[in-house]
Amino acid sequence: MAESKKHHFVPQSILRRFKGDNATGSLYVYDKQCDAVRSSSVLSAGMENGFNTVNIDGKRINFEADFNDADDAMAVVLERLVAARTIAALDASDRLIVADAAAVQLLRTKMLRTTIRSVTGAVLAEFGRIGLIQGEPPVMDEQAARAMARNALHEREHQRDILVTRDLLLIKPELGTSFWISDNPIVRYNPNPYGDTTLSSPGIEVYWPIAADLILAYMCPTFGRRIEDGFALGDALDEPFRTQCADLHDSLTNGTPTTLGRCGTTAFLNELQVRSSSRFIYSRDDDFSLAQKILATDPTLRSVENMVTVGRIGEDPSPRTNMPRGLQLVVYGRDDHHMVPLISFNDAEGGFDVTFQHAVYLDMLMADQPWREVRIFEDGAERRCMQEIKVAAERGTERQRISVRNLIVLTEIGN
């Protein structure tokens, strides 16, 4: 049998659901680097010749077939999901298949490989800067990155097992619009200004376009809890939030598609594809004006090589630009995560003390114990981060006080 050459980083079974209604049934491809639009067959889109080949110890290995089992299982389940348009069409085994396919998709893109090389290079350069490496730092080549990506593919249980615990949500586009997909189609977003975008981060939202009119989302369980709380408020919640909560509650309960309960859903999710893609966007029509507008504002997005920033050793992390000004307490509790504006923050032996205004914050925080982690931000810059802690609270009429200290457990020898 002839060796495969066209190696896809986006499965053809998914790309077919983004074909246009033109005479040839082709995809439209937008090249961010060249600002050019062209039509393409599914076979020639989302791929690169020889992309999944690697030279190891002088032996050339073609690992394109390593994706076959996951792709075949995914194609059957997603076809059923797209036809039924409800999460109720998936049983536990289906969910595991889809989570596994999502893990595969995360690990099969060019973005993963360029990130491996970029981050490794930045770390080695930093080691050289502080004298841990003498001379020119070594450079990771493309073959080494391919070998690492291949190994990650076969060790993907960690990503799969995180995804399968998330809440599933189906999202539909607004009337008259359609979703895009890109060469790095699974995108991560955290609406919380203090939030991170790893798969296990509290508040994380993971969006995967599976058809031009359907996105499968993996949502942090705290998303559903907050929608449930908002829905329970009923008429006490002001519009438009009351309608949004009701719509999202219905989708989470029944598994039917939602527009996220707001206008601009399609533009928001398509923008994430533009920002997270390496180079190419795929669509059923040739209107990429939104992408062109985004790139005109931020030309660095024309070629994205990594989604991770490496800081400088010995320096504080860069401030988070979306954080409110002033002092903020961020708590990752037993079931949820919270941000509280502070009146004061004071270092203390073994920890710190904070004060804030409203007693409702105190009740919320203390009800979500034990805390897994607590952070202090000042004007977006992280000042403290503590885990393994003990917490004491003091209620006041105008100010509430919380003391956070290291949790130290002493065990006698022999016990």
mmCIF file of C-alpha atoms in Angstrom:
data_model
loop_
_atom_site.group_PDB
_atom_site.id
_atom_site.type_symbol
_atom_site.label_atom_id
_atom_site.label_comp_id
_atom_site.label_asym_id
_atom_site.label_seq_id
_atom_site.Cartn_x
_atom_site.Cartn_y
_atom_site.Cartn_z
ATOM 1 C CA MET A 1 0.000 0.000 0.000
ATOM 2 C CA ALA A 2 1.292 3.477 -0.897
ATOM 3 C CA GLU A 3 2.300 5.626 2.040
ATOM 4 C CA SER A 4 -0.147 8.405 2.929
ATOM 5 C CA LYS A 5 1.028 11.937 2.126
ATOM 6 C CA LYS A 6 -1.865 14.279 2.923
ATOM 7 C CA HIS A 7 -1.836 14.399 6.705
ATOM 8 C CA HIS A 8 -4.754 16.235 8.301
ATOM 9 C CA PHE A 9 -4.526 18.280 11.485
ATOM 10 C CA VAL A 10 -8.313 18.764 11.260
ATOM 11 C CA PRO A 11 -10.307 15.569 10.473
ATOM 12 C CA GLN A 12 -12.058 15.451 7.115
ATOM 13 C CA SER A 13 -15.254 14.192 8.756
ATOM 14 C CA ILE A 14 -15.535 17.550 10.528
ATOM 15 C CA LEU A 15 -14.378 19.742 7.637
ATOM 16 C CA ARG A 16 -17.131 18.281 5.445
ATOM 17 C CA ARG A 17 -19.722 19.939 7.674
ATOM 18 C CA PHE A 18 -18.213 23.342 6.819
ATOM 19 C CA LYS A 19 -18.578 22.965 3.049
ATOM 20 C CA GLY A 20 -20.384 25.767 1.269
ATOM 21 C CA ASP A 21 -23.468 25.614 -0.899
ATOM 22 C CA ASN A 22 -21.454 26.502 -4.007
ATOM 23 C CA ALA A 23 -21.483 24.315 -7.089
ATOM 24 C CA THR A 24 -18.362 22.391 -6.123
ATOM 25 C CA GLY A 25 -19.310 21.989 -2.457
ATOM 26 C CA SER A 26 -15.893 23.308 -1.471
ATOM 27 C CA LEU A 27 -14.564 25.108 1.571
ATOM 28 C CA TYR A 28 -13.427 28.683 1.625
ATOM 29 C CA VAL A 29 -9.997 29.142 3.182
ATOM 30 C CA TYR A 30 -8.705 32.421 4.586
ATOM 31 C CA ASP A 31 -4.932 32.767 4.876
ATOM 32 C CA LYS A 32 -4.156 35.204 7.714
ATOM 33 C CA GLN A 33 -0.562 35.733 6.612
ATOM 34 C CA CYS A 34 -1.388 36.644 3.032
ATOM 35 C CA ASP A 35 -4.845 38.137 3.617
ATOM 36 C CA ALA A 36 -6.093 35.918 0.802
ATOM 37 C CA VAL A 37 -9.242 33.848 0.252
ATOM 38 C CA ARG A 38 -9.391 30.715 -1.878
ATOM 39 C CA SER A 39 -11.654 27.708 -2.312
ATOM 40 C CA SER A 40 -10.453 24.209 -1.486
ATOM 41 C CA SER A 41 -11.615 20.639 -1.431
ATOM 42 C CA VAL A 42 -11.956 18.974 1.957
ATOM 43 C CA LEU A 43 -9.116 16.626 1.037
ATOM 44 C CA SER A 44 -6.738 19.539 0.498
ATOM 45 C CA ALA A 45 -7.802 21.621 3.508
ATOM 46 C CA GLY A 46 -6.596 21.378 7.092
ATOM 47 C CA MET A 47 -3.590 19.331 6.076
ATOM 48 C CA GLU A 48 0.073 19.382 5.182
ATOM 49 C CA ASN A 49 2.024 16.867 3.137
ATOM 50 C CA GLY A 50 4.114 14.627 5.368
ATOM 51 C CA PHE A 51 2.996 16.481 8.509
ATOM 52 C CA ASN A 52 2.883 13.279 10.574
ATOM 53 C CA THR A 53 6.245 11.818 9.644
ATOM 54 C CA VAL A 54 9.260 11.834 11.915
ATOM 55 C CA ASN A 55 12.846 10.599 11.770
ATOM 56 C CA ILE A 56 13.886 8.711 14.907
ATOM 57 C CA ASP A 57 17.322 7.102 15.112
ATOM 58 C CA GLY A 58 17.638 7.281 11.345
ATOM 59 C CA LYS A 59 14.292 5.584 10.753
ATOM 60 C CA ARG A 60 11.453 7.426 9.025
ATOM 61 C CA ILE A 61 8.102 6.828 10.750
ATOM 62 C CA ASN A 62 4.724 7.794 9.291
ATOM 63 C CA PHE A 63 2.259 8.029 12.191
ATOM 64 C CA GLU A 64 -0.771 9.347 10.289
ATOM 65 C CA ALA A 65 -2.490 5.990 10.880
ATOM 66 C CA ASP A 66 -2.167 6.522 14.654
ATOM 67 C CA PHE A 67 -5.170 8.839 14.416
ATOM 68 C CA ASN A 68 -7.446 6.401 12.592
ATOM 69 C CA ASP A 69 -9.147 4.664 15.509
ATOM 70 C CA ALA A 70 -9.979 7.893 17.349
ATOM 71 C CA ASP A 71 -11.101 9.598 14.125
ATOM 72 C CA ASP A 72 -13.341 6.697 13.070
ATOM 73 C CA ALA A 73 -15.016 6.440 16.471
ATOM 74 C CA MET A 74 -15.460 10.210 16.629
ATOM 75 C CA ALA A 75 -16.988 10.413 13.148
ATOM 76 C CA VAL A 76 -19.803 8.014 14.080
ATOM 77 C CA VAL A 77 -20.664 9.708 17.373
ATOM 78 C CA LEU A 78 -20.459 13.302 16.119
ATOM 79 C CA GLU A 79 -22.558 12.489 13.063
ATOM 80 C CA ARG A 80 -25.267 11.234 15.400
ATOM 81 C CA LEU A 81 -24.914 14.284 17.635
ATOM 82 C CA VAL A 82 -25.149 16.745 14.740
ATOM 83 C CA ALA A 83 -28.250 14.968 13.393
ATOM 84 C CA ALA A 84 -29.990 14.808 16.783
ATOM 85 C CA ARG A 85 -28.870 18.287 17.920
ATOM 86 C CA THR A 86 -29.066 17.340 21.578
ATOM 87 C CA ILE A 87 -26.542 16.186 24.156
ATOM 88 C CA ALA A 88 -29.160 13.613 25.177
ATOM 89 C CA ALA A 89 -28.062 11.621 22.115
ATOM 90 C CA LEU A 90 -24.778 10.765 23.880
ATOM 91 C CA ASP A 91 -24.418 8.079 26.512
ATOM 92 C CA ALA A 92 -21.431 7.706 28.847
ATOM 93 C CA SER A 93 -19.392 5.710 26.335
ATOM 94 C CA ASP A 94 -20.119 8.284 23.607
ATOM 95 C CA ARG A 95 -18.948 11.085 25.866
ATOM 96 C CA LEU A 96 -15.692 9.261 26.493
ATOM 97 C CA ILE A 97 -15.177 8.790 22.739
ATOM 98 C CA VAL A 98 -15.784 12.488 22.082
ATOM 99 C CA ALA A 99 -13.535 13.575 24.962
ATOM 100 C CA ASP A 100 -10.797 11.315 23.598
ATOM 101 C CA ALA A 101 -11.253 12.791 20.114
ATOM 102 C CA ALA A 102 -11.048 16.290 21.569
ATOM 103 C CA ALA A 103 -7.797 15.360 23.336
ATOM 104 C CA VAL A 104 -6.452 14.039 20.027
ATOM 105 C CA GLN A 105 -7.450 17.261 18.269
ATOM 106 C CA LEU A 106 -5.619 19.335 20.861
ATOM 107 C CA LEU A 107 -2.439 17.345 20.258
ATOM 108 C CA ARG A 108 -2.429 17.009 16.461
ATOM 109 C CA THR A 109 -2.076 20.633 15.360
ATOM 110 C CA LYS A 110 0.843 22.698 14.144
ATOM 111 C CA MET A 111 0.177 25.041 17.071
ATOM 112 C CA LEU A 112 1.222 22.310 19.506
ATOM 113 C CA ARG A 113 4.505 21.746 17.690
ATOM 114 C CA THR A 114 5.394 25.410 17.292
ATOM 115 C CA THR A 115 4.491 25.953 20.959
ATOM 116 C CA ILE A 116 6.802 23.109 22.004
ATOM 117 C CA ARG A 117 9.667 24.665 20.067
ATOM 118 C CA SER A 118 8.915 28.238 21.084
ATOM 119 C CA VAL A 119 8.521 27.537 24.799
ATOM 120 C CA THR A 120 11.561 25.233 24.898
ATOM 121 C CA GLY A 121 13.642 27.876 23.144
ATOM 122 C CA ALA A 122 12.463 30.609 25.521
ATOM 123 C CA VAL A 123 13.238 28.503 28.593
ATOM 124 C CA LEU A 124 16.709 27.575 27.337
ATOM 125 C CA ALA A 125 17.413 31.201 26.432
ATOM 126 C CA GLU A 126 16.405 32.229 29.948
ATOM 127 C CA PHE A 127 18.725 29.590 31.409
ATOM 128 C CA GLY A 128 21.494 31.061 29.282
ATOM 129 C CA ARG A 129 20.690 34.583 30.462
ATOM 130 C CA ILE A 130 21.165 33.659 34.135
ATOM 131 C CA GLY A 131 24.257 31.533 33.487
ATOM 132 C CA LEU A 132 22.862 28.016 33.811
ATOM 133 C CA ILE A 133 23.896 27.276 30.213
ATOM 134 C CA GLN A 134 27.263 28.311 28.815
ATOM 135 C CA GLY A 135 27.510 29.431 25.218
ATOM 136 C CA GLU A 136 24.658 29.301 22.739
ATOM 137 C CA PRO A 137 21.581 27.447 24.092
ATOM 138 C CA PRO A 138 20.655 24.284 22.174
ATOM 139 C CA VAL A 139 17.811 24.546 19.669
ATOM 140 C CA MET A 140 14.940 22.069 19.434
ATOM 141 C CA ASP A 141 14.410 21.145 15.792
ATOM 142 C CA GLU A 142 11.193 20.198 14.003
ATOM 143 C CA GLN A 143 11.909 16.468 14.197
ATOM 144 C CA ALA A 144 12.228 16.576 17.988
ATOM 145 C CA ALA A 145 8.951 18.515 18.222
ATOM 146 C CA ARG A 146 7.234 15.922 16.031
ATOM 147 C CA ALA A 147 8.539 13.113 18.215
ATOM 148 C CA MET A 148 7.226 14.864 21.339
ATOM 149 C CA ALA A 149 3.837 15.448 19.702
ATOM 150 C CA ARG A 150 3.647 11.772 18.751
ATOM 151 C CA ASN A 151 4.445 10.730 22.312
ATOM 152 C CA ALA A 152 1.822 13.154 23.668
ATOM 153 C CA LEU A 153 -0.784 11.610 21.374
ATOM 154 C CA HIS A 154 -0.219 8.205 22.922
ATOM 155 C CA GLU A 155 -0.278 9.629 26.442
ATOM 156 C CA ARG A 156 -3.437 11.724 26.120
ATOM 157 C CA GLU A 157 -5.426 10.150 28.971
ATOM 158 C CA HIS A 158 -4.821 13.197 31.177
ATOM 159 C CA GLN A 159 -6.506 15.604 28.746
ATOM 160 C CA ARG A 160 -9.301 13.124 27.985
ATOM 161 C CA ASP A 161 -10.060 12.503 31.660
ATOM 162 C CA ILE A 162 -10.282 16.231 32.406
ATOM 163 C CA LEU A 163 -12.606 16.904 29.474
ATOM 164 C CA VAL A 164 -14.965 14.057 30.298
ATOM 165 C CA THR A 165 -15.677 15.658 33.696
ATOM 166 C CA ARG A 166 -16.728 18.988 32.151
ATOM 167 C CA ASP A 167 -20.338 19.960 31.448
ATOM 168 C CA LEU A 168 -21.309 19.643 27.783
ATOM 169 C CA LEU A 169 -23.148 22.444 26.013
ATOM 170 C CA LEU A 170 -24.269 22.746 22.390
ATOM 171 C CA ILE A 171 -24.104 26.204 20.814
ATOM 172 C CA LYS A 172 -25.878 27.337 17.665
ATOM 173 C CA PRO A 173 -25.142 30.447 15.594
ATOM 174 C CA GLU A 174 -27.464 33.397 15.405
ATOM 175 C CA LEU A 175 -29.930 33.503 12.535
ATOM 176 C CA GLY A 176 -28.209 34.147 9.212
ATOM 177 C CA THR A 177 -24.694 33.460 10.508
ATOM 178 C CA SER A 178 -22.389 30.454 10.606
ATOM 179 C CA PHE A 179 -19.378 29.309 12.569
ATOM 180 C CA TRP A 180 -15.785 29.142 11.359
ATOM 181 C CA ILE A 181 -13.232 26.458 12.077
ATOM 182 C CA SER A 182 -9.458 26.846 11.916
ATOM 183 C CA ASP A 183 -6.191 24.917 11.799
ATOM 184 C CA ASN A 184 -6.253 24.984 15.622
ATOM 185 C CA PRO A 185 -9.978 24.457 16.147
ATOM 186 C CA ILE A 186 -10.351 23.721 19.871
ATOM 187 C CA VAL A 187 -10.107 27.089 21.599
ATOM 188 C CA ARG A 188 -9.972 27.907 25.298
ATOM 189 C CA TYR A 189 -11.445 30.947 26.996
ATOM 190 C CA ASN A 190 -11.780 32.067 30.601
ATOM 191 C CA PRO A 191 -14.193 34.955 31.240
ATOM 192 C CA ASN A 192 -12.733 35.607 34.689
ATOM 193 C CA PRO A 193 -10.000 38.274 34.686
ATOM 194 C CA TYR A 194 -7.953 36.165 37.118
ATOM 195 C CA GLY A 195 -8.584 32.903 35.266
ATOM 196 C CA ASP A 196 -6.109 30.701 33.408
ATOM 197 C CA THR A 197 -6.760 28.668 30.270
ATOM 198 C CA THR A 198 -5.452 25.209 31.099
ATOM 199 C CA LEU A 199 -8.091 22.503 30.746
ATOM 200 C CA SER A 200 -8.401 22.128 34.525
ATOM 201 C CA SER A 201 -8.545 25.865 35.314
ATOM 202 C CA PRO A 202 -11.611 27.003 37.281
ATOM 203 C CA GLY A 203 -13.954 28.885 34.963
ATOM 204 C CA ILE A 204 -12.459 27.456 31.748
ATOM 205 C CA GLU A 205 -14.648 27.246 28.646
ATOM 206 C CA VAL A 206 -13.504 25.035 25.735
ATOM 207 C CA TYR A 207 -15.139 25.496 22.336
ATOM 208 C CA TRP A 208 -14.940 22.992 19.465
ATOM 209 C CA PRO A 209 -16.710 23.756 16.151
ATOM 210 C CA ILE A 210 -18.099 20.458 14.838
ATOM 211 C CA ALA A 211 -20.338 21.910 12.103
ATOM 212 C CA ALA A 212 -21.008 25.278 10.524
ATOM 213 C CA ASP A 213 -24.129 25.492 12.678
ATOM 214 C CA LEU A 214 -22.973 23.720 15.838
ATOM 215 C CA ILE A 215 -20.220 24.065 18.444
ATOM 216 C CA LEU A 216 -19.587 21.563 21.212
ATOM 217 C CA ALA A 217 -18.481 23.284 24.421
ATOM 218 C CA TYR A 218 -16.813 21.817 27.479
ATOM 219 C CA MET A 219 -17.699 24.079 30.403
ATOM 220 C CA CYS A 220 -16.216 24.223 33.890
ATOM 221 C CA PRO A 221 -18.861 22.887 36.321
ATOM 222 C CA THR A 222 -18.895 26.277 38.064
ATOM 223 C CA PHE A 223 -20.556 27.676 34.923
ATOM 224 C CA GLY A 224 -23.580 25.437 35.428
ATOM 225 C CA ARG A 225 -23.739 26.205 39.152
ATOM 226 C CA ARG A 226 -23.864 29.927 38.502
ATOM 227 C CA ILE A 227 -26.542 29.521 35.845
ATOM 228 C CA GLU A 228 -28.528 27.413 38.308
ATOM 229 C CA ASP A 229 -28.174 30.101 40.983
ATOM 230 C CA GLY A 230 -29.247 32.822 38.553
ATOM 231 C CA PHE A 231 -32.210 30.795 37.326
ATOM 232 C CA ALA A 232 -33.341 30.223 40.925
ATOM 233 C CA LEU A 233 -33.538 33.997 41.457
ATOM 234 C CA GLY A 234 -36.336 34.192 38.874
ATOM 235 C CA ASP A 235 -37.948 37.625 38.661
ATOM 236 C CA ALA A 236 -35.479 38.974 41.216
ATOM 237 C CA LEU A 237 -32.845 38.924 38.451
ATOM 238 C CA ASP A 238 -32.926 41.896 36.094
ATOM 239 C CA GLU A 239 -33.160 41.630 32.328
ATOM 240 C CA PRO A 240 -31.414 40.685 30.133
ATOM 241 C CA PHE A 241 -29.719 38.375 32.638
ATOM 242 C CA ARG A 242 -32.977 36.672 33.614
ATOM 243 C CA THR A 243 -33.665 35.601 30.018
ATOM 244 C CA GLN A 244 -30.037 34.587 29.502
ATOM 245 C CA CYS A 245 -30.042 32.394 32.598
ATOM 246 C CA ALA A 246 -33.348 30.794 31.602
ATOM 247 C CA ASP A 247 -32.037 30.004 28.101
ATOM 248 C CA LEU A 248 -28.761 28.541 29.363
ATOM 249 C CA HIS A 249 -30.519 26.617 32.129
ATOM 250 C CA ASP A 250 -32.813 25.040 29.541
ATOM 251 C CA SER A 251 -29.859 24.064 27.335
ATOM 252 C CA LEU A 252 -27.879 22.579 30.206
ATOM 253 C CA THR A 253 -30.937 20.663 31.416
ATOM 254 C CA ASN A 254 -32.236 19.394 28.074
ATOM 255 C CA GLY A 255 -29.042 19.303 26.014
ATOM 256 C CA THR A 256 -30.476 21.476 23.230
ATOM 257 C CA PRO A 257 -28.439 24.178 21.448
ATOM 258 C CA THR A 258 -28.180 27.722 22.775
ATOM 259 C CA THR A 259 -26.812 31.018 21.469
ATOM 260 C CA LEU A 260 -25.234 31.576 24.914
ATOM 261 C CA GLY A 261 -28.230 33.758 25.695
ATOM 262 C CA ARG A 262 -26.791 36.883 24.102
ATOM 263 C CA CYS A 263 -26.283 38.759 20.858
ATOM 264 C CA GLY A 264 -22.902 38.456 19.185
ATOM 265 C CA THR A 265 -22.383 34.752 19.945
ATOM 266 C CA THR A 266 -21.232 33.914 16.406
ATOM 267 C CA ALA A 267 -18.814 36.842 16.197
ATOM 268 C CA PHE A 268 -17.406 36.061 19.644
ATOM 269 C CA LEU A 269 -16.707 32.404 18.846
ATOM 270 C CA ASN A 270 -15.390 33.132 15.353
ATOM 271 C CA GLU A 271 -13.020 35.714 16.836
ATOM 272 C CA LEU A 272 -11.615 33.040 19.146
ATOM 273 C CA GLN A 273 -10.844 30.943 16.051
ATOM 274 C CA VAL A 274 -8.985 33.876 14.494
ATOM 275 C CA ARG A 275 -6.972 34.572 17.629
ATOM 276 C CA SER A 276 -6.075 30.921 18.311
ATOM 277 C CA SER A 277 -5.289 29.737 14.790
ATOM 278 C CA SER A 278 -1.806 29.358 13.384
ATOM 279 C CA ARG A 279 -2.634 30.625 9.914
ATOM 280 C CA PHE A 280 -5.817 29.285 8.254
ATOM 281 C CA ILE A 281 -9.557 29.806 8.810
ATOM 282 C CA TYR A 282 -12.178 27.635 7.066
ATOM 283 C CA SER A 283 -15.750 28.677 6.302
ATOM 284 C CA ARG A 284 -18.789 27.789 4.215
ATOM 285 C CA ASP A 285 -18.769 31.284 2.634
ATOM 286 C CA ASP A 286 -16.119 33.737 1.487
ATOM 287 C CA ASP A 287 -16.874 36.646 3.837
ATOM 288 C CA PHE A 288 -13.919 36.984 6.217
ATOM 289 C CA SER A 289 -14.380 40.685 6.941
ATOM 290 C CA LEU A 290 -14.506 40.058 10.716
ATOM 291 C CA ALA A 291 -11.119 38.320 10.568
ATOM 292 C CA GLN A 292 -9.669 41.157 8.510
ATOM 293 C CA LYS A 293 -10.948 43.712 11.023
ATOM 294 C CA ILE A 294 -9.403 41.790 13.930
ATOM 295 C CA LEU A 295 -6.059 41.450 12.143
ATOM 296 C CA ALA A 296 -6.019 45.135 11.218
ATOM 297 C CA THR A 297 -6.297 45.919 14.932
ATOM 298 C CA ASP A 298 -3.710 43.323 15.975
ATOM 299 C CA PRO A 299 -1.362 42.328 13.107
ATOM 300 C CA THR A 300 0.604 39.971 15.421
ATOM 301 C CA LEU A 301 -2.290 37.500 15.044
ATOM 302 C CA ARG A 302 -1.412 36.929 11.383
ATOM 303 C CA SER A 303 1.066 34.260 12.451
ATOM 304 C CA VAL A 304 0.661 32.719 15.905
ATOM 305 C CA GLU A 305 3.291 30.218 17.033
ATOM 306 C CA ASN A 306 2.354 29.648 20.651
ATOM 307 C CA MET A 307 -0.399 30.221 23.189
ATOM 308 C CA VAL A 308 1.998 30.285 26.161
ATOM 309 C CA THR A 309 4.229 33.081 27.445
ATOM 310 C CA VAL A 310 7.461 32.304 29.287
ATOM 311 C CA GLY A 311 8.353 34.824 32.006
ATOM 312 C CA ARG A 312 11.785 35.879 33.149
ATOM 313 C CA ILE A 313 13.290 34.035 36.090
ATOM 314 C CA GLY A 314 13.363 36.183 39.215
ATOM 315 C CA GLU A 315 10.755 38.641 37.953
ATOM 316 C CA ASP A 316 7.095 38.891 38.895
ATOM 317 C CA PRO A 317 4.490 37.775 36.320
ATOM 318 C CA SER A 318 3.151 40.507 34.076
ATOM 319 C CA PRO A 319 -0.005 42.215 35.400
ATOM 320 C CA ARG A 320 -3.304 40.864 34.120
ATOM 321 C CA THR A 321 -4.734 43.643 32.006
ATOM 322 C CA ASN A 322 -8.373 42.631 32.555
ATOM 323 C CA MET A 323 -8.186 42.731 36.344
ATOM 324 C CA PRO A 324 -9.887 45.666 38.099
ATOM 325 C CA ARG A 325 -7.668 48.311 39.632
ATOM 326 C CA GLY A 326 -6.982 48.212 43.342
ATOM 327 C CA LEU A 327 -6.692 45.252 45.706
ATOM 328 C CA GLN A 328 -8.543 42.032 44.914
ATOM 329 C CA LEU A 329 -8.855 38.777 46.847
ATOM 330 C CA VAL A 330 -9.244 35.687 44.635
ATOM 331 C CA VAL A 331 -10.308 32.457 46.316
ATOM 332 C CA TYR A 332 -10.515 28.987 44.786
ATOM 333 C CA GLY A 333 -12.867 27.233 47.153
ATOM 334 C CA ARG A 334 -14.264 23.747 47.529
ATOM 335 C CA ASP A 335 -16.916 24.164 44.824
ATOM 336 C CA ASP A 336 -16.440 27.580 43.227
ATOM 337 C CA HIS A 337 -14.087 30.518 42.730
ATOM 338 C CA HIS A 338 -14.584 34.113 43.831
ATOM 339 C CA MET A 339 -13.129 37.606 43.522
ATOM 340 C CA VAL A 340 -13.696 40.197 46.269
ATOM 341 C CA PRO A 341 -12.557 43.852 46.228
ATOM 342 C CA LEU A 342 -10.486 44.646 49.307
ATOM 343 C CA ILE A 343 -10.190 47.666 51.549
ATOM 344 C CA SER A 344 -6.817 46.599 52.915
ATOM 345 C CA PHE A 345 -4.160 43.885 52.692
ATOM 346 C CA ASN A 346 -1.408 43.379 55.252
ATOM 347 C CA ASP A 347 1.374 40.825 55.374
ATOM 348 C CA ALA A 348 1.558 38.831 58.597
ATOM 349 C CA GLU A 349 3.776 36.069 59.907
ATOM 350 C CA GLY A 350 2.811 32.913 58.063
ATOM 351 C CA GLY A 351 0.283 34.639 55.841
ATOM 352 C CA PHE A 352 -1.763 37.828 55.571
ATOM 353 C CA ASP A 353 -4.869 39.688 56.745
ATOM 354 C CA VAL A 354 -7.472 41.376 54.539
ATOM 355 C CA THR A 355 -10.524 43.524 55.114
ATOM 356 C CA PHE A 356 -13.491 44.189 52.834
ATOM 357 C CA GLN A 357 -16.875 45.798 53.077
ATOM 358 C CA HIS A 358 -19.909 43.568 52.618
ATOM 359 C CA ALA A 359 -20.881 40.711 54.937
ATOM 360 C CA VAL A 360 -22.422 38.848 51.997
ATOM 361 C CA TYR A 361 -18.875 38.318 50.676
ATOM 362 C CA LEU A 362 -17.854 36.860 54.009
ATOM 363 C CA ASP A 363 -20.784 34.418 53.995
ATOM 364 C CA MET A 364 -20.024 33.387 50.406
ATOM 365 C CA LEU A 365 -16.341 32.754 51.057
ATOM 366 C CA MET A 366 -16.714 30.921 54.345
ATOM 367 C CA ALA A 367 -19.466 28.676 52.923
ATOM 368 C CA ASP A 368 -17.045 27.455 50.232
ATOM 369 C CA GLN A 369 -14.387 25.984 52.537
ATOM 370 C CA PRO A 370 -11.904 24.434 52.489
ATOM 371 C CA TRP A 371 -10.077 26.808 50.168
ATOM 372 C CA ARG A 372 -7.727 25.157 47.711
ATOM 373 C CA GLU A 373 -5.841 28.338 46.848
ATOM 374 C CA VAL A 374 -5.948 32.054 47.579
ATOM 375 C CA ARG A 375 -4.323 34.935 45.696
ATOM 376 C CA ILE A 376 -3.925 38.673 46.211
ATOM 377 C CA PHE A 377 -3.803 41.032 43.209
ATOM 378 C CA GLU A 378 -2.937 44.722 43.214
ATOM 379 C CA ASP A 379 -3.709 46.641 40.028
ATOM 380 C CA GLY A 380 -3.649 43.328 38.162
ATOM 381 C CA ALA A 381 -0.258 42.198 39.504
ATOM 382 C CA GLU A 382 -0.205 39.073 41.664
ATOM 383 C CA ARG A 383 1.285 39.826 45.083
ATOM 384 C CA ARG A 384 0.623 36.621 47.027
ATOM 385 C CA CYS A 385 -0.418 33.047 46.296
ATOM 386 C CA MET A 386 -0.961 30.464 49.051
ATOM 387 C CA GLN A 387 -2.160 26.868 49.293
ATOM 388 C CA GLU A 388 -2.530 24.489 52.244
ATOM 389 C CA ILE A 389 -3.968 27.230 54.436
ATOM 390 C CA LYS A 390 -6.187 27.821 57.437
ATOM 391 C CA VAL A 391 -8.694 30.668 57.515
ATOM 392 C CA ALA A 392 -10.224 32.718 60.335
ATOM 393 C CA ALA A 393 -12.998 35.296 59.893
ATOM 394 C CA GLU A 394 -14.196 38.256 61.920
ATOM 395 C CA ARG A 395 -17.553 39.847 61.144
ATOM 396 C CA GLY A 396 -17.985 43.611 61.608
ATOM 397 C CA THR A 397 -20.633 46.213 61.030
ATOM 398 C CA GLU A 398 -18.666 48.111 58.383
ATOM 399 C CA ARG A 399 -15.646 45.906 57.681
ATOM 400 C CA GLN A 400 -15.188 42.168 57.432
ATOM 401 C CA ARG A 401 -11.812 40.657 58.249
ATOM 402 C CA ILE A 402 -10.223 37.391 57.088
ATOM 403 C CA SER A 403 -6.883 36.027 58.255
ATOM 404 C CA VAL A 404 -5.054 33.488 56.089
ATOM 405 C CA ARG A 405 -2.166 31.466 57.513
ATOM 406 C CA ASN A 406 -0.006 28.551 56.436
ATOM 407 C CA LEU A 407 -1.402 25.197 57.534
ATOM 408 C CA ILE A 408 1.445 23.452 59.364
ATOM 409 C CA VAL A 409 0.932 19.900 60.557
ATOM 410 C CA LEU A 410 3.559 18.445 62.930
ATOM 411 C CA THR A 411 3.776 14.658 63.209
ATOM 412 C CA GLU A 412 5.833 13.062 65.963
ATOM 413 C CA ILE A 413 8.271 10.363 64.916
ATOM 414 C CA GLY A 414 6.795 6.942 65.512
ATOM 415 C CA ASN A 415 3.160 8.092 65.254
#
